[in-house]
mmCIF file of C-alpha atoms and ligand atoms in Angstrom:
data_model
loop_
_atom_site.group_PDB
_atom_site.id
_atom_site.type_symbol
_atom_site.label_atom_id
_atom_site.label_comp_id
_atom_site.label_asym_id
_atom_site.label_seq_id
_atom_site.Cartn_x
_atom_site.Cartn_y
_atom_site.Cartn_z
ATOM 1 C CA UNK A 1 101.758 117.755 66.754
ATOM 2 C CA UNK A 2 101.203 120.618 65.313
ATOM 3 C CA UNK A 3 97.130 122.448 64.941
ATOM 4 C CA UNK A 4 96.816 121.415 61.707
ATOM 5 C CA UNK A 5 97.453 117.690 62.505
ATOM 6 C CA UNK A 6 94.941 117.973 65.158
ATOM 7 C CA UNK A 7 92.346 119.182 62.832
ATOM 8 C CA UNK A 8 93.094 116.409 60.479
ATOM 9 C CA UNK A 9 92.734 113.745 63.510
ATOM 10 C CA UNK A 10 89.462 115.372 64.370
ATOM 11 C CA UNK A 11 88.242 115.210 60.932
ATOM 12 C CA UNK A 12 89.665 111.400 60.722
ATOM 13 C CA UNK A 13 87.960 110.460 63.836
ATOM 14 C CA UNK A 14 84.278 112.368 62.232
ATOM 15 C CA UNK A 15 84.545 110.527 58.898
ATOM 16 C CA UNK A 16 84.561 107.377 60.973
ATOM 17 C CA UNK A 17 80.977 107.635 61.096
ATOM 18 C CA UNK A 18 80.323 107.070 57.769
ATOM 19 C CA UNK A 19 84.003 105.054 56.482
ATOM 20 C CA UNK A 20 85.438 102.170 57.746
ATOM 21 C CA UNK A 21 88.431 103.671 56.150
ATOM 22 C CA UNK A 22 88.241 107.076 55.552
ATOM 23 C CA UNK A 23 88.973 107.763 51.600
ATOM 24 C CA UNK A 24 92.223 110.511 50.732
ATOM 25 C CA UNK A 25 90.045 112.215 49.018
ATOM 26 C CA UNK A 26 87.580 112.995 51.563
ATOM 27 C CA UNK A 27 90.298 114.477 53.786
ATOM 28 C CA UNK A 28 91.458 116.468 51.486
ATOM 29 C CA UNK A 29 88.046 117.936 51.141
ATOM 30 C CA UNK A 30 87.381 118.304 54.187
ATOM 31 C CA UNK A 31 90.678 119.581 55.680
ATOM 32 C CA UNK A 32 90.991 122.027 52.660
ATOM 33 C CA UNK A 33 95.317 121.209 52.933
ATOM 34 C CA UNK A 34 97.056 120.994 49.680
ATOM 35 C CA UNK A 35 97.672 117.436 48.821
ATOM 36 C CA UNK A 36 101.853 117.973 49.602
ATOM 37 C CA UNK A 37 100.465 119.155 53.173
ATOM 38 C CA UNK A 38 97.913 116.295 53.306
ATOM 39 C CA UNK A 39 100.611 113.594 52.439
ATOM 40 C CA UNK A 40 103.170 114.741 55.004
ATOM 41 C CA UNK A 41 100.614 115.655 58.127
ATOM 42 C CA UNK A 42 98.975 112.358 57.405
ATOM 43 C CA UNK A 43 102.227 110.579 57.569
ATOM 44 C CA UNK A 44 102.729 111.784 60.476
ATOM 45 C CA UNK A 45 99.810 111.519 62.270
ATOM 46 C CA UNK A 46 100.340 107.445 61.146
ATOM 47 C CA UNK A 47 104.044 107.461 62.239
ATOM 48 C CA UNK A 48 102.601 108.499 65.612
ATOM 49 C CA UNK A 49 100.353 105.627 65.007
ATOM 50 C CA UNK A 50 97.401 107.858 65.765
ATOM 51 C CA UNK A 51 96.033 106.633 62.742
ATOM 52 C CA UNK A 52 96.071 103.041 60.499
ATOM 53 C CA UNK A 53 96.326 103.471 57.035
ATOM 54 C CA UNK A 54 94.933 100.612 53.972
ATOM 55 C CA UNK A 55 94.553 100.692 50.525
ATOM 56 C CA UNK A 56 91.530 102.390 50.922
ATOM 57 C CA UNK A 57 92.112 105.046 52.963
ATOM 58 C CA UNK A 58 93.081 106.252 56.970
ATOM 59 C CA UNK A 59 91.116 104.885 60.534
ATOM 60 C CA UNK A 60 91.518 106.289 63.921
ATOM 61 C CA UNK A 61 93.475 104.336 66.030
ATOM 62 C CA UNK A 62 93.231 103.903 69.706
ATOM 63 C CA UNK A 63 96.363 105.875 70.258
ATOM 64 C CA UNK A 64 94.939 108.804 68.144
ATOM 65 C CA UNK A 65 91.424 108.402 70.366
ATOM 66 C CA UNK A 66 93.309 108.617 73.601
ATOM 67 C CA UNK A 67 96.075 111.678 72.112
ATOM 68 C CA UNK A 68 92.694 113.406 71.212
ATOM 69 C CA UNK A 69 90.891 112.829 74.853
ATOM 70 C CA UNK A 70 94.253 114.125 76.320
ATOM 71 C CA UNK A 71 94.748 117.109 74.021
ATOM 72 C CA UNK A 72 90.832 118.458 74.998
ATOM 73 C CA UNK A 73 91.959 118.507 78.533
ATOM 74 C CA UNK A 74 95.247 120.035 77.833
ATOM 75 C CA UNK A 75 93.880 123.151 75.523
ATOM 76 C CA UNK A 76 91.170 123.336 78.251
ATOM 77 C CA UNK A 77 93.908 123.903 80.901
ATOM 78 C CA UNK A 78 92.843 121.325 82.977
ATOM 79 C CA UNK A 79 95.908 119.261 83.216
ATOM 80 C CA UNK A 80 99.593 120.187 83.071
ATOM 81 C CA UNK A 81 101.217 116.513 82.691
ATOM 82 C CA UNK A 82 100.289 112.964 82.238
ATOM 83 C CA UNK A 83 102.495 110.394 84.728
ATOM 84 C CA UNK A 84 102.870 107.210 85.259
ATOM 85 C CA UNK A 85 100.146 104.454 85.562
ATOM 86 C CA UNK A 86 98.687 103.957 88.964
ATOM 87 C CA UNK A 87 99.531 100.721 90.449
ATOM 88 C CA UNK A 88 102.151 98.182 89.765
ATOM 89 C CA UNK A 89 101.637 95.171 86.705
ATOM 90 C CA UNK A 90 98.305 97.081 85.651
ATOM 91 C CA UNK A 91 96.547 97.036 82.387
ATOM 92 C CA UNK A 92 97.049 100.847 81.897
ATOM 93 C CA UNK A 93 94.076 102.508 81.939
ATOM 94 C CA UNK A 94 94.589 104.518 84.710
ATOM 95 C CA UNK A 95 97.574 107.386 84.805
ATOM 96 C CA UNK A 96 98.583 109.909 87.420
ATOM 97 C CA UNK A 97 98.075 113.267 85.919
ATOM 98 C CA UNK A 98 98.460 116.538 87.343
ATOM 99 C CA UNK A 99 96.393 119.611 87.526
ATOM 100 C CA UNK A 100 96.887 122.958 86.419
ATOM 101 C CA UNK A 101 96.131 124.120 89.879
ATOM 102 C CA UNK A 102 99.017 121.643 90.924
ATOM 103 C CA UNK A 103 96.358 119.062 92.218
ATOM 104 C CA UNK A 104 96.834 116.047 91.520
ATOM 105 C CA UNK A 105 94.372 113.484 89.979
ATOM 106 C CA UNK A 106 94.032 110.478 87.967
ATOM 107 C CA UNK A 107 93.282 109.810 84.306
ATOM 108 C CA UNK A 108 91.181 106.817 83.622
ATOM 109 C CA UNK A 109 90.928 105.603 79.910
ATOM 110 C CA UNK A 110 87.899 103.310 79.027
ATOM 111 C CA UNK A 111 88.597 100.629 76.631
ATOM 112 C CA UNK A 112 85.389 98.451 75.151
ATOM 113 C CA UNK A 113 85.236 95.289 76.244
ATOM 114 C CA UNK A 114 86.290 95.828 79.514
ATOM 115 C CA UNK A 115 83.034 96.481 81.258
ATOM 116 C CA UNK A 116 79.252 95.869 80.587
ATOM 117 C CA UNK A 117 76.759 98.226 80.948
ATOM 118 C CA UNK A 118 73.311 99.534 79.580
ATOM 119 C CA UNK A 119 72.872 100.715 76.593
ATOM 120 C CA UNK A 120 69.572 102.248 75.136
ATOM 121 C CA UNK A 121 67.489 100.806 72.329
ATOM 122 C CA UNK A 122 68.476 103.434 69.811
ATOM 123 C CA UNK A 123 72.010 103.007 70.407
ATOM 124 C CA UNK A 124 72.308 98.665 70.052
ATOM 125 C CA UNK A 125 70.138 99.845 66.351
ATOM 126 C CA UNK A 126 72.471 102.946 65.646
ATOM 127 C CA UNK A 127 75.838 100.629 66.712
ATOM 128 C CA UNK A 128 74.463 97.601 64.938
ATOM 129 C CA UNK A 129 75.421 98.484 61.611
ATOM 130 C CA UNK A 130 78.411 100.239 62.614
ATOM 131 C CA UNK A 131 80.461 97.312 63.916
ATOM 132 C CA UNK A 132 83.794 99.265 63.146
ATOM 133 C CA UNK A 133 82.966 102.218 65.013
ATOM 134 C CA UNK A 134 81.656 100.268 68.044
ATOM 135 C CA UNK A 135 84.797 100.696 69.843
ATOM 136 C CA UNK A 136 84.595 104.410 69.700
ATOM 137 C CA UNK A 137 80.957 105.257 70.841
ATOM 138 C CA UNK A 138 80.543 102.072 73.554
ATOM 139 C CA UNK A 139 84.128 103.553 75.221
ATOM 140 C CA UNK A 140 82.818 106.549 74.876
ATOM 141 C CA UNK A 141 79.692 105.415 76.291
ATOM 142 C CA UNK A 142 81.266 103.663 79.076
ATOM 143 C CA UNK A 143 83.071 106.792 79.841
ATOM 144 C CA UNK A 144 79.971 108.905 80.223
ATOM 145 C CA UNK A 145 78.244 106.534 82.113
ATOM 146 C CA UNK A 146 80.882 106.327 84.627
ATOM 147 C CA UNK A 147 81.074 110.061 84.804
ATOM 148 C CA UNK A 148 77.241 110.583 85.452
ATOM 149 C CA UNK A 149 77.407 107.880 87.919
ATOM 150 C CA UNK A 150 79.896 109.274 89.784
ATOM 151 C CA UNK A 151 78.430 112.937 89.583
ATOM 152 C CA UNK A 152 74.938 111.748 91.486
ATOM 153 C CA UNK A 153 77.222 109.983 94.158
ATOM 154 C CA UNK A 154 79.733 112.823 94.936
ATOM 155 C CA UNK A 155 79.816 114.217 97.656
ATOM 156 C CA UNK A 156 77.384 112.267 99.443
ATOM 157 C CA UNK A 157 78.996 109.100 98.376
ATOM 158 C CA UNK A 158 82.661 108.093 99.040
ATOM 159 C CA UNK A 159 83.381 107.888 95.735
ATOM 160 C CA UNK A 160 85.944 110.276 93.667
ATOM 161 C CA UNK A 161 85.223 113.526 92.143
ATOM 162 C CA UNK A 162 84.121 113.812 88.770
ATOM 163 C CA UNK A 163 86.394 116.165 87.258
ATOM 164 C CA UNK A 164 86.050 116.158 83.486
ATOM 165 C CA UNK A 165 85.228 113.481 80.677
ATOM 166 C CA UNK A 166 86.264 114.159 77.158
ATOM 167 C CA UNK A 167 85.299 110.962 74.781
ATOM 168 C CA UNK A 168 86.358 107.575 76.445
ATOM 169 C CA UNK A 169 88.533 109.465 79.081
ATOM 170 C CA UNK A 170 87.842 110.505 82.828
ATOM 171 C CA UNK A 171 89.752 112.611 85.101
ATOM 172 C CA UNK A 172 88.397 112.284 88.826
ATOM 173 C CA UNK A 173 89.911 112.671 92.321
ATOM 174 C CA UNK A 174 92.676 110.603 93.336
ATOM 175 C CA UNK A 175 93.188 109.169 97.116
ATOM 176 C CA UNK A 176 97.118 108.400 97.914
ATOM 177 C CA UNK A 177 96.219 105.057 98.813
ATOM 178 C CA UNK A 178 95.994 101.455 98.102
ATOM 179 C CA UNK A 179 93.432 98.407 96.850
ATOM 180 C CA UNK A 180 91.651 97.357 100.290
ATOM 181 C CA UNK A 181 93.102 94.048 99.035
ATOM 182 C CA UNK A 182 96.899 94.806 99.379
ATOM 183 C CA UNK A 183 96.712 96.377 102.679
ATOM 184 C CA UNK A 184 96.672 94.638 106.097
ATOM 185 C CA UNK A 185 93.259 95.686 107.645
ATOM 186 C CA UNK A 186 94.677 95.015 111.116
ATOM 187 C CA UNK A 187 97.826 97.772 110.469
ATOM 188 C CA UNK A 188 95.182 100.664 109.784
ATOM 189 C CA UNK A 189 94.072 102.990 112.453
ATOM 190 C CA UNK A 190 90.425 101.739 112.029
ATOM 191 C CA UNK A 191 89.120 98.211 113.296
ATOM 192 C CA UNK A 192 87.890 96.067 110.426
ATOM 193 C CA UNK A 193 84.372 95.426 112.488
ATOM 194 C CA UNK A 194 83.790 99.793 112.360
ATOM 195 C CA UNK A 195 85.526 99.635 108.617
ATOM 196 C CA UNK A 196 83.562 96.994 107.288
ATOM 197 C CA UNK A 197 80.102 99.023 108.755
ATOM 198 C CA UNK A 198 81.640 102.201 107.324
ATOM 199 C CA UNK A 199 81.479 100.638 103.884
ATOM 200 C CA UNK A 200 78.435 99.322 103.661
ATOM 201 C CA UNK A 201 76.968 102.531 104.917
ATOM 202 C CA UNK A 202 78.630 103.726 101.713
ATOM 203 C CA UNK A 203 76.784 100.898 100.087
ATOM 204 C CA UNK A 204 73.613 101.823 101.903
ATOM 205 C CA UNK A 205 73.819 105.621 100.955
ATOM 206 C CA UNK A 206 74.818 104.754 97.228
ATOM 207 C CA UNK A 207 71.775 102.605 96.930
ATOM 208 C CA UNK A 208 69.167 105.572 98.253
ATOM 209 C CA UNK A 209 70.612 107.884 95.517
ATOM 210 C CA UNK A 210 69.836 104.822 93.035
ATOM 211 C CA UNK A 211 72.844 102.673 92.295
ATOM 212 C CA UNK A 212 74.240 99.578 92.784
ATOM 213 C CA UNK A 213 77.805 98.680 92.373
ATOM 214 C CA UNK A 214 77.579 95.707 90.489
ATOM 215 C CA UNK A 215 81.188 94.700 90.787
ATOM 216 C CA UNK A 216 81.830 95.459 94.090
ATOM 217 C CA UNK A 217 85.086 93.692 96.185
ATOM 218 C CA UNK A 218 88.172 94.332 98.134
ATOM 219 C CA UNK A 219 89.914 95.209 94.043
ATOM 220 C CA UNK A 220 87.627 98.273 93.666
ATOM 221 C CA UNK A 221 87.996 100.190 97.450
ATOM 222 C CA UNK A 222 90.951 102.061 97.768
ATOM 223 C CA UNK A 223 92.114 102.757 101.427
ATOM 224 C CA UNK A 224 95.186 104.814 102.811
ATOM 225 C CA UNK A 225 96.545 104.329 105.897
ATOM 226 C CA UNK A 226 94.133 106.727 108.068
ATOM 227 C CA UNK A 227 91.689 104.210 107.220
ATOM 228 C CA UNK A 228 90.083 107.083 104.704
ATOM 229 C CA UNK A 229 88.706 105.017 101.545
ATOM 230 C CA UNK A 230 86.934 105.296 98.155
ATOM 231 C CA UNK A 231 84.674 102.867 96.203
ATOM 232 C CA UNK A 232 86.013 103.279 92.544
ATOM 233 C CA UNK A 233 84.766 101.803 89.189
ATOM 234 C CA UNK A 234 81.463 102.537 88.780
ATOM 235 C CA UNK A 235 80.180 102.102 84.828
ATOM 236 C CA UNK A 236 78.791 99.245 85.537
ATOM 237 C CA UNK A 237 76.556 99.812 87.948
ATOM 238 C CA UNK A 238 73.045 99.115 88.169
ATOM 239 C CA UNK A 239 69.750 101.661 88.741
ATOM 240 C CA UNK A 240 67.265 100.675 91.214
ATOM 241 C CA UNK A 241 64.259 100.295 89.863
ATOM 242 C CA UNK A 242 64.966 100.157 86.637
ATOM 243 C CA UNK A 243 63.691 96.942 86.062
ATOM 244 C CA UNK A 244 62.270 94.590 82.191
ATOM 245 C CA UNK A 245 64.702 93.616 79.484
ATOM 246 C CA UNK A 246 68.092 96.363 79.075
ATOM 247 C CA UNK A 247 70.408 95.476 76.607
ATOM 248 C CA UNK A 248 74.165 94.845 76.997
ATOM 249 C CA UNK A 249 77.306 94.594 75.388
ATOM 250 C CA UNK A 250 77.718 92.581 72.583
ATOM 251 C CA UNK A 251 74.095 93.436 72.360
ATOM 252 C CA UNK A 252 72.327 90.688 74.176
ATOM 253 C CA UNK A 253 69.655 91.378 76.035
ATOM 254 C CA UNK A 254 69.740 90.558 79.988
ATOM 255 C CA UNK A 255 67.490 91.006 82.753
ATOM 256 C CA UNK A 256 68.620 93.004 85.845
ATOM 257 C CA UNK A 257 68.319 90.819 89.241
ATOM 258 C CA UNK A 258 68.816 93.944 91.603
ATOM 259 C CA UNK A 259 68.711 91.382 94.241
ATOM 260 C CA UNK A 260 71.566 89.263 93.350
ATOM 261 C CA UNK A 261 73.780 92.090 92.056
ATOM 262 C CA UNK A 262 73.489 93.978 95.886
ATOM 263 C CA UNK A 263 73.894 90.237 97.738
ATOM 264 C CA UNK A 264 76.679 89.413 95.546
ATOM 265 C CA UNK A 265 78.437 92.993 96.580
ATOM 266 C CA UNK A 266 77.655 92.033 99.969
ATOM 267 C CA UNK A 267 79.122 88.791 100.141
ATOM 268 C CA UNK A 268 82.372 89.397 98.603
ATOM 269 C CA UNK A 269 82.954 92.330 100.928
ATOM 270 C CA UNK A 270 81.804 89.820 103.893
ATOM 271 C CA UNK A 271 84.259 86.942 102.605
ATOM 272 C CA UNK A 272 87.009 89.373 102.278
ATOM 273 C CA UNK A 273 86.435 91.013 106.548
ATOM 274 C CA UNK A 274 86.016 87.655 107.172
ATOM 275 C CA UNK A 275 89.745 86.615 107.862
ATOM 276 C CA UNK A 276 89.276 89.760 110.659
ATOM 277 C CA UNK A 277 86.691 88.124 112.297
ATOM 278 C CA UNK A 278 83.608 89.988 110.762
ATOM 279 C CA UNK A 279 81.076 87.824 111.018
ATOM 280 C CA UNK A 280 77.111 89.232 109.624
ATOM 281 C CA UNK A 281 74.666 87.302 107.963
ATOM 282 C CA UNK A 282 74.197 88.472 104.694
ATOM 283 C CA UNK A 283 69.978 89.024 104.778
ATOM 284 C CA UNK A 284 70.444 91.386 107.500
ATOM 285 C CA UNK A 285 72.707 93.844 105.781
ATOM 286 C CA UNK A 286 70.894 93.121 102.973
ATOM 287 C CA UNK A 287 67.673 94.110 104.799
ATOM 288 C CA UNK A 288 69.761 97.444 106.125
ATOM 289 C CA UNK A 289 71.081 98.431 102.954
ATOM 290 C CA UNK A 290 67.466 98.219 101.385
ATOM 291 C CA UNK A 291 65.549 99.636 104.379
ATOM 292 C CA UNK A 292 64.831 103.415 103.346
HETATM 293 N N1 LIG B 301 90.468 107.791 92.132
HETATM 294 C C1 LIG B 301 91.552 107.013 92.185
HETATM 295 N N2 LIG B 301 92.593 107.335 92.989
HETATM 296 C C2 LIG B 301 93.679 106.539 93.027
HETATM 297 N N3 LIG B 301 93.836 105.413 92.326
HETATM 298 C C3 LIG B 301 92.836 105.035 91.513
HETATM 299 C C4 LIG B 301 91.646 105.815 91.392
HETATM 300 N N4 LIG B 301 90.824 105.204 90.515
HETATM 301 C C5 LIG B 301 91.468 104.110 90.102
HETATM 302 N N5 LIG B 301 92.675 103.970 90.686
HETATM 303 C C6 LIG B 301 93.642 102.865 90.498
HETATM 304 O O1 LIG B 301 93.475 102.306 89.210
HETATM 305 C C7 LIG B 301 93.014 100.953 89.293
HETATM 306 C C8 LIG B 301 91.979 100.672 88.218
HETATM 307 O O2 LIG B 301 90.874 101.540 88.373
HETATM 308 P P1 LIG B 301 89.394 101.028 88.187
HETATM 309 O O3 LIG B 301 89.139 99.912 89.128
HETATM 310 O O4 LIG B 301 88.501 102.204 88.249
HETATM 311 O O5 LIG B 301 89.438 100.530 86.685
HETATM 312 P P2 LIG B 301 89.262 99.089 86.057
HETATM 313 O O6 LIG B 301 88.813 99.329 84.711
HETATM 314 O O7 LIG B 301 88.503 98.194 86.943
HETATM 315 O O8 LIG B 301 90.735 98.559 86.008
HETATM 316 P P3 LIG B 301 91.237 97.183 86.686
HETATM 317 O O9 LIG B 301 90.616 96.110 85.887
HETATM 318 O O10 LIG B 301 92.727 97.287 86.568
HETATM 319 O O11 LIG B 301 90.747 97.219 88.130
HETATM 320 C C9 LIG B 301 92.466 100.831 90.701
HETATM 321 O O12 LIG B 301 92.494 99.509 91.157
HETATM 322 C C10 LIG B 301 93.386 101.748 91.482
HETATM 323 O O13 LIG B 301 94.617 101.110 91.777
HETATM 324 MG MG1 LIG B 302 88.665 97.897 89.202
#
């Protein structure tokens, strides 16, 4: 890829707003290339299948979103290289990447669809008669909404570090560890009893900065072997107190139950340190999570 292709990508991803395919013509306009320079960089960019092309013209694909969330970190100098995915038989949303400063970190792409979340009034009206850029701006939103999230928690919070968020994309902190459910709770150096507490404190904390999980479970804490964890995958989460009708994806409009959303996080952490022998009843935690 070359500048020039970027800049065409860019400008294909801007005319999205107003095209559902974006018209030769327009690009040709708007790039300023000579149509021989047009034909062959557009070529390319679909060869790389960063773009789909029709009889009426060019679209961004989802491979030309994601080359264009990982070229802004890369010409910021954020990240060096892009690895592997994390985990074994994943969907691949989530890559190893490495830092310039030779930390290393993760990459997580958001996809629509995956996750539910808020979305303001102005937004469902805006996105409502621009069903073929949906995609874009609710990944994008999902994306943004994650990284906010996560930059009230951290520190205070064991969650990771917001690093940087370029359209649908995060990079955050990575822990060299596991999914709480793949690892034996009785081989780690902590007792599940004084792990299971030091989670809900988590839980406890999150909720007096605001939040609730939402999706909470043994899937989304990672833990290495110290016993050190991290509750991942926020953009779903829920603000206390922010209670009447808040619309969610596809547009429907849903009423938050703070209430069942904390109890349900509650409960599947208690069914899962149940098989150690953690036994609580659910209204007291509840009761100490709430309790300022
Ligand atoms: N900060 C991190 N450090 C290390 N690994 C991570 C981190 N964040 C995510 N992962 C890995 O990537 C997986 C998916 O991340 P996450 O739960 O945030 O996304 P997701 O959209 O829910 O994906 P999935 O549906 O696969 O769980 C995690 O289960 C974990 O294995
Ligand atoms: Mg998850």
């Amino acid at each position: 890829m070359e500048e020039n292709d970027w800049k065409l990508l860019r400008i294909v991803e801007i005319s999205m707003k107003n095209h559902e395919w974006v018209p030769i013509q327009d690009l040709k306009r708007k790039t300023g290339f000579h149509e021989k320079e047009l034909a062959f960089r557009i070529s390319r960019l679909n060869k790389f299948r960063f773009t789909n092309k029709s009889n009426y013209g060019y679209r961004l694909s989802h491979y030309g979103y994601d080359a264009l969330a990982m070229n802004a970190f890369i010409k910021k100098e954020l990240i060096t290289g892009i690895g592997g995915k994390v985990g074994v038989g994943k969907e691949g949303n989530v890559y190893h990447v490495l830092l310039t400063n030779t930390r290393e970190a993760v990459l997580k792409l958001h996809i629509l669809g995956r996750t539910c979340f808020s979305m303001g009034k102005r937004y469902r009206e805006y996105l409502a008669n621009k069903r073929h850029i949906s995609w874009l701006y609710a990944s994008r939103l999902t994306a943004e909404r994650e990284f906010n999230i996560l930059s009230h928690l951290f520190p205070i919070v064991k969650v990771p570090e917001p690093i940087e968020q370029n359209r649908h994309a995060l990079i955050i902190g990575k822990l060299h560890g596991e999914e709480l459910k793949r690892v034996d709770v009785e081989k780690l150096d902590v007792n599940p009893e004084e792990l299971f507490m030091k989670i809900i404190k988590e839980v406890k904390k999150a909720y007096s900065l605001g939040f609730i999980h939402g999706d909470l479970s043994e899937f989304n804490v990672l833990i290495n072997s110290e016993g050190d964890f991290l509750i991942i995958d926020w953009p779903q989460a829920i603000e206390v107190g922010k209670k009447g009708k808040v619309d969610k994806l596809p547009f429907e409009e849903v009423e938050y139950d703070e209430e069942f959303y904390l109890k349900r996080d509650l409960e599947n952490l208690l069914r899962y340190f149940k098989k150690y022998g953690v036994d609580e009843s659910l209204d007291k935690l509840y009761n100490y999570v709430i309790e300022k």
